[in-house]
Short mmCIF file of C-alpha atoms in Angstrom, two decimals:
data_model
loop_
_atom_site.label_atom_id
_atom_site.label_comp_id
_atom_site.label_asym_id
_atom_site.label_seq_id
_atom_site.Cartn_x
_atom_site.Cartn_y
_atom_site.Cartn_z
CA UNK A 1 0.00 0.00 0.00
CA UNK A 2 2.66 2.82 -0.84
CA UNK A 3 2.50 5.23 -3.15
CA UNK A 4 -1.26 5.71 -2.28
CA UNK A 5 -2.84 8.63 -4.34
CA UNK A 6 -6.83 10.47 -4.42
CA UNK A 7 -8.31 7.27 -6.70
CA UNK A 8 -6.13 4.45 -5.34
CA UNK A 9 -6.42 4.59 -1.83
CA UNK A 10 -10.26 3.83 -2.09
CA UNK A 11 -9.27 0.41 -3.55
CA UNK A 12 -6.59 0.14 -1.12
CA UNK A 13 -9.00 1.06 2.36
CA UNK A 14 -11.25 -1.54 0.67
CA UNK A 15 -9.14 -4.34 0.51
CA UNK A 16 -8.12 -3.55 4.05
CA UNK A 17 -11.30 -5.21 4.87
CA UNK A 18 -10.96 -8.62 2.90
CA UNK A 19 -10.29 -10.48 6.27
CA UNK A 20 -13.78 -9.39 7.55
CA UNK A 21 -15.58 -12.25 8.38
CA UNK A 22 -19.02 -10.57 9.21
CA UNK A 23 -20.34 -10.42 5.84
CA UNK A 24 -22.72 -7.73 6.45
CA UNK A 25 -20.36 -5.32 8.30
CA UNK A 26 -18.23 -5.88 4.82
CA UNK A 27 -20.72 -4.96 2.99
CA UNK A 28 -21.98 -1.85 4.99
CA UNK A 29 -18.33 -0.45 5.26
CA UNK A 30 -16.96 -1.17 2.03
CA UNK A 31 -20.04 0.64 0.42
CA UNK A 32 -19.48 3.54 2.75
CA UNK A 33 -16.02 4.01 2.11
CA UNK A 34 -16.42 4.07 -1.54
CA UNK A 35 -19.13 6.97 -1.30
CA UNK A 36 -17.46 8.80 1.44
CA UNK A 37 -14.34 8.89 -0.78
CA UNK A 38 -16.61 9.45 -3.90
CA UNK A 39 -18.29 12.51 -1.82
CA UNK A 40 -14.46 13.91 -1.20
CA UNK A 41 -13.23 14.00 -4.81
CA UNK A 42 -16.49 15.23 -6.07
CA UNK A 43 -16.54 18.41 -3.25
CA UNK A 44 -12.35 18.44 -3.36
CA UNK A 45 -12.88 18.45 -0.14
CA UNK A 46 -10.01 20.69 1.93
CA UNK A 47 -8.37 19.26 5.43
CA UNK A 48 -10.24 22.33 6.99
CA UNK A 49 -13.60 21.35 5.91
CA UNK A 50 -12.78 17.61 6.96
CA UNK A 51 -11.77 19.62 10.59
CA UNK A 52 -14.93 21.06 10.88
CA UNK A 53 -16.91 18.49 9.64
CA UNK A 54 -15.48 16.28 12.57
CA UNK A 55 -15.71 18.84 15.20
CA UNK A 56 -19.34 19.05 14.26
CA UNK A 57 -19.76 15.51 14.79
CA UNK A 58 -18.31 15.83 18.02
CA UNK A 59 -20.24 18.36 19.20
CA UNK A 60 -23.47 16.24 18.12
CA UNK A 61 -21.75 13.25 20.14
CA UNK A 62 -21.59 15.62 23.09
CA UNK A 63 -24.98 17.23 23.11
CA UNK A 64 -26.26 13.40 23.74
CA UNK A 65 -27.34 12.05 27.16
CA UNK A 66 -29.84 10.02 28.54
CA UNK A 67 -32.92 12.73 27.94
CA UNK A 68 -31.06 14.36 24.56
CA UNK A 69 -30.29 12.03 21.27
CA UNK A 70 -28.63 14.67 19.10
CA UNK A 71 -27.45 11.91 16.57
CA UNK A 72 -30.91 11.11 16.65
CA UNK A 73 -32.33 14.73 15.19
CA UNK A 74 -29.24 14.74 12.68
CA UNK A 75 -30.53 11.46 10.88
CA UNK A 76 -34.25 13.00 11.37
CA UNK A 77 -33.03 16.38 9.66
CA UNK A 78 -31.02 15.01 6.85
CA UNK A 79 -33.94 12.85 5.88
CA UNK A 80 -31.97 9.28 7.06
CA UNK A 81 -34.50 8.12 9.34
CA UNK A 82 -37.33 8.48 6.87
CA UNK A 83 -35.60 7.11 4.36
CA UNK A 84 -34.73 4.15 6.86
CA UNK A 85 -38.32 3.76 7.57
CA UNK A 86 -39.61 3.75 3.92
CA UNK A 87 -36.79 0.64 2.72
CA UNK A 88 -37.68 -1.39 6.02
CA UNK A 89 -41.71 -0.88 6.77
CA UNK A 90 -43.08 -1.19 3.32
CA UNK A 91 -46.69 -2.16 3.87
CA UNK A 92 -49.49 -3.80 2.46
CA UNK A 93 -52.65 -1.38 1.11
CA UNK A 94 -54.68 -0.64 3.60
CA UNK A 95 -52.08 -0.96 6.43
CA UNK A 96 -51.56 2.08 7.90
CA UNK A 97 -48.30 3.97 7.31
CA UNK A 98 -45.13 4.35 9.43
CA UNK A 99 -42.78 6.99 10.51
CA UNK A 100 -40.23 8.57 12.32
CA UNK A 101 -39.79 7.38 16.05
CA UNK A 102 -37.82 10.88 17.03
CA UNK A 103 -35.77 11.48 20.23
CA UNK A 104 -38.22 11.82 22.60
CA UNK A 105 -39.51 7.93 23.66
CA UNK A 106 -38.64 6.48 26.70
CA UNK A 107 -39.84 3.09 28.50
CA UNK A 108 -40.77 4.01 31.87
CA UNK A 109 -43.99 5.47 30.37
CA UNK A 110 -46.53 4.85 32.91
CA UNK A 111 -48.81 1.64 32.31
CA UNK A 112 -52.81 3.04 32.43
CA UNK A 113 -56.19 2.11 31.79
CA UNK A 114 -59.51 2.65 29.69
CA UNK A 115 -60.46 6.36 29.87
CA UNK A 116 -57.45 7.71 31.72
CA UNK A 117 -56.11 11.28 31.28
CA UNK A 118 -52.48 10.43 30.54
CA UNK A 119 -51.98 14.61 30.37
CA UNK A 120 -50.86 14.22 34.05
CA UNK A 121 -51.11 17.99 34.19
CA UNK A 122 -49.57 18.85 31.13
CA UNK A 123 -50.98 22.08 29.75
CA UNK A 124 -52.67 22.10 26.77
CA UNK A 125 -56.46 22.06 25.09
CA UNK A 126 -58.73 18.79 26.31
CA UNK A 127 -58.97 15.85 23.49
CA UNK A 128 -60.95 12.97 23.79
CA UNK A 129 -59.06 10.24 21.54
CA UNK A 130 -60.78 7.18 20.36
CA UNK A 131 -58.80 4.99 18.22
CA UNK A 132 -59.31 1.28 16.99
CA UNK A 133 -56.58 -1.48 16.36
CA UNK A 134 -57.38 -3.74 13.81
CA UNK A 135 -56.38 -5.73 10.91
CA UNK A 136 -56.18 -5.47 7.11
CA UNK A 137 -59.77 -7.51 6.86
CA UNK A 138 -60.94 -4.86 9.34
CA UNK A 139 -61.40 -7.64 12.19
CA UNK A 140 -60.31 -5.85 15.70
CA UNK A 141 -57.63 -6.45 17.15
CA UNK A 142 -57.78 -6.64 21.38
CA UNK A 143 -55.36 -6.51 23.80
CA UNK A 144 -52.48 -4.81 21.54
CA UNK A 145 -50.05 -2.61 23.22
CA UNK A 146 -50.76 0.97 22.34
CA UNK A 147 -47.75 3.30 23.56
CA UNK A 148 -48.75 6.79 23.28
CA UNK A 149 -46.60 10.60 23.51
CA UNK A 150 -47.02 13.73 22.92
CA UNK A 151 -45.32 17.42 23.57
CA UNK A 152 -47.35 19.86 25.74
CA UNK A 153 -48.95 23.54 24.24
CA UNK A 154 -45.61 24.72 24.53
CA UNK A 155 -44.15 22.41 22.16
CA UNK A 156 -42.54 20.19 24.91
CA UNK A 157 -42.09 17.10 25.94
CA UNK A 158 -41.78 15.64 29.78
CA UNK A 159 -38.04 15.08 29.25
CA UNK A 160 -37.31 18.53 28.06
CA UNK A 161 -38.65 19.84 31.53
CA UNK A 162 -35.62 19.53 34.16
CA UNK A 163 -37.68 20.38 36.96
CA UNK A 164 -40.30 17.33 36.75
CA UNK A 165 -37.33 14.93 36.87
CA UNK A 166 -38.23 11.82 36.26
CA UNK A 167 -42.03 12.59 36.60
CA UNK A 168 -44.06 11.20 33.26
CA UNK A 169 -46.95 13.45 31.84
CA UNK A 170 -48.18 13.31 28.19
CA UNK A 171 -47.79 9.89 27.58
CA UNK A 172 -48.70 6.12 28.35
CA UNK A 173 -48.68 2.54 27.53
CA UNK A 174 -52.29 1.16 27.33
CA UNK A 175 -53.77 -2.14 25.89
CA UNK A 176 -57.11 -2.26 23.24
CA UNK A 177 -60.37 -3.63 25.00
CA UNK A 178 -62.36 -6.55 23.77
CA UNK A 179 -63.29 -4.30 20.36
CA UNK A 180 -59.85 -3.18 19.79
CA UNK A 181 -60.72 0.20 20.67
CA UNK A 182 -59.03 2.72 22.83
CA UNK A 183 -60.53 5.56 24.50
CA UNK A 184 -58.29 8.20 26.78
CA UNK A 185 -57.75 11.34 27.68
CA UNK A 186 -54.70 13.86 26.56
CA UNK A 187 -54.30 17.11 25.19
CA UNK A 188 -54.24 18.92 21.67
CA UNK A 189 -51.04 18.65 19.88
CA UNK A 190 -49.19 21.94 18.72
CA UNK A 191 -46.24 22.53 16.44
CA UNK A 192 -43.06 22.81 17.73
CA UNK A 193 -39.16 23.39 17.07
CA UNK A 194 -37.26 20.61 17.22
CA UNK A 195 -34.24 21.74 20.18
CA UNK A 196 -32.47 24.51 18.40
CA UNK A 197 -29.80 24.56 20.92
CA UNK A 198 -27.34 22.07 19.92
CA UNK A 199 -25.11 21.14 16.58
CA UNK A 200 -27.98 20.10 14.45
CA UNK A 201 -29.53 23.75 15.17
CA UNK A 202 -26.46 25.50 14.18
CA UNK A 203 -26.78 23.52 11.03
CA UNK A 204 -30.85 24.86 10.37
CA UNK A 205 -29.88 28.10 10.72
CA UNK A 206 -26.66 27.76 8.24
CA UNK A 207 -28.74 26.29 5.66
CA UNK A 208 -31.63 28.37 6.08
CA UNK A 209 -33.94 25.90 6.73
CA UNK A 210 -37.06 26.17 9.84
CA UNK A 211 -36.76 23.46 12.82
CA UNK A 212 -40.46 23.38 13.10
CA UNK A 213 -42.71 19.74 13.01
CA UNK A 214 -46.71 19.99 12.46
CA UNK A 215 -48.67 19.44 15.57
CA UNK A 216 -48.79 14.94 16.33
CA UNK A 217 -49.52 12.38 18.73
CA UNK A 218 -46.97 9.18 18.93
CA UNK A 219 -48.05 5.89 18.52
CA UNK A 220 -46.16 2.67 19.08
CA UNK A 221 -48.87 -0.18 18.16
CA UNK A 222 -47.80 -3.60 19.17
CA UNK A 223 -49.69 -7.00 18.67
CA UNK A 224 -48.92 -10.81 18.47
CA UNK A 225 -48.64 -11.48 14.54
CA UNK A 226 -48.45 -7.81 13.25
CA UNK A 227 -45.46 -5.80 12.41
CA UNK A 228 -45.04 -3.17 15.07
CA UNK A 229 -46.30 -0.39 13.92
CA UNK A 230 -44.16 3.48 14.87
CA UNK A 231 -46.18 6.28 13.43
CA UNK A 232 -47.65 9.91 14.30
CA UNK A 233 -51.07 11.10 13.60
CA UNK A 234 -51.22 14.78 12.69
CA UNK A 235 -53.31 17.62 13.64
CA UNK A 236 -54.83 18.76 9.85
CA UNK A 237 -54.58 22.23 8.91
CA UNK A 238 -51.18 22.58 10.63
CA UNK A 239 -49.16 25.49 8.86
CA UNK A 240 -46.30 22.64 8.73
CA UNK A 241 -47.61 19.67 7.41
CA UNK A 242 -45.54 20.28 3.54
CA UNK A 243 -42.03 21.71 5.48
CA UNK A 244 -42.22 19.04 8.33
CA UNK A 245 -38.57 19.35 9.34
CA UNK A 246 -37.97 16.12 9.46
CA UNK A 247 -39.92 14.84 6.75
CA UNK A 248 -41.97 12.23 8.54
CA UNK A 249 -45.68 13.60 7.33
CA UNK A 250 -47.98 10.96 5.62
CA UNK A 251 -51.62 12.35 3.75
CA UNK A 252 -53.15 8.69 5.56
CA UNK A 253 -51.66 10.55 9.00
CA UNK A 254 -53.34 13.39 8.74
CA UNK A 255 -56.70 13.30 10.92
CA UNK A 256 -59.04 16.03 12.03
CA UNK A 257 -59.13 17.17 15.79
CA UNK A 258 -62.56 18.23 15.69
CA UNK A 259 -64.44 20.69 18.47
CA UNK A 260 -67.42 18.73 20.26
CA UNK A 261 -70.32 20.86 20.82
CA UNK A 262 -71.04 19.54 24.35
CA UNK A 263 -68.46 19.31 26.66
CA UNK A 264 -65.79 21.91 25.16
CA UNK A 265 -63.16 19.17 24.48
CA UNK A 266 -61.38 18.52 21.27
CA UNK A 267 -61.88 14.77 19.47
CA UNK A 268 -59.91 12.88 17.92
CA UNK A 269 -60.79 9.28 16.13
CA UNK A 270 -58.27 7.38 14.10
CA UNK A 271 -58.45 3.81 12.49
CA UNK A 272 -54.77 1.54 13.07
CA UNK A 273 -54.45 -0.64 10.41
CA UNK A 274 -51.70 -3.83 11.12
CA UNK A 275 -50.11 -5.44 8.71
CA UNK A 276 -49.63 -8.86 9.39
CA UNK A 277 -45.88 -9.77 10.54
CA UNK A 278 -45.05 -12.33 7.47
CA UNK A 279 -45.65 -9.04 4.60
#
């Protein structure tokens, strides 16, 4: 391997890895090399962009921690986690679609029942939700896990809040009654920035792009014999819903959060549609 030069040395980094025996990893890095030297020659890229390039990545590294997955919004910005999703959850018609997962899950949600407010004092606008679990055939589907999250009014979720600590508001696992139907109690979604004050921020602004997503409720919908299902539904009408900032908006996602005329509260209904786990 002497006398390397700019086209050689991809051929040479690639038969570094000949003695891989994990064919997958082989492929993976071997493919990555090639385009990451590919993307050098095409940019000429200079030794001070590949600095800065690598101090951002540290920096991103460094703004992670147990409540913060800054790696996480970079993939979600630069469209990699939707373009994850759509090569590995292609579904069946009918089934209903998946997206993003985001930064913001964690799995000490707290387990409730039937008809529970899972706001836990979150602020924000009453909803009603009613949803139903089924399958493609439309037959229900009961006792599926139904993990649920949402930010507050002011665009936040429980683990952006330091001073609840480990307290869990705005979200919930639940299970689908006999009917596979789901009723609870939360609060209207509203749009909010993605955190701003980290790496993947800095980049936004540089590129002149917003941070804002369109107003959504999480769902994680689990059931023997169905791919799990990760997917939002969105609040219609949201000023968002074409410039999501990370991409993740679906037309079948998009669901009205209408006004009832009674008690005050906002409604929403929405139909889960599993696809079977063998498609």
């Amino acid at each position: 391997m002497r006398n390397i030069d700019e086209f050689s040395i991809t051929q040479a980094v690639l038969g570094s890895l000949e003695g891989c025996k994990d064919a997958r990893l082989k492929e993976v890095l071997a493919a990555l090399v090639r385009h990451l030297h590919d993307f050098a020659r095409e940019v000429r890229l200079t030794e001070a962009e590949l600095m800065q390039g690598i101090d951002f990545l540290t920096a991103v590294g460094q703004k992670c921690d147990d409540k913060r997955q800054e790696f996480v919004l970079l993939s979600d910005t630069l469209g990699l986690s939707m373009l994850t999703v759509a090569l590995n959850h292609a579904r069946p018609a009918g089934a209903t679609q998946a997206t993003v997962f985001g930064p913001f899950h964690v799995e000490d949600a707290p387990r409730m029942e039937q008809g529970d407010d899972i706001a836990g004092g979150a602020p924000g606008e009453p909803l009603d939700v009613d949803v139903c679990v089924c399958a493609l055939d439309g037959t229900p589907i009961p006792d599926a896990e139904v993990d649920v999250w949402q930010a507050d009014e002011q665009g936040l979720y429980d683990v952006q809040i330091p001073a609840l600590g480990q307290q869990r508001r705005a979200r919930a696992v639940m299970r689908t009654d006999a009917e596979g139907r789901l009723r609870f109690r939360s609060i209207v979604p509203t749009a909010y920035p993605i955190p701003t004050d980290g790496p993947v921020g800095r980049m936004l602004v540089a590129t002149g792009r917003h941070p804002w997503r369109p107003a959504h409720v999480h769902f994680m919908v689990k059931a023997p014999g169905y791919q799990t299902l990760i997917t939002h539904v969105f609040r219609d009408a949201d000023p968002y819903l074409d410039s999501d900032v990370v991409f993740g908006v679906r037309d079948s996602l998009v669901a009205r959060f209408d006004k009832k005329e009674v008690q005050g509260a906002r409604r929403l209904d929405f139909r889960f549609v599993m696809a079977p786990r063998e498609s």
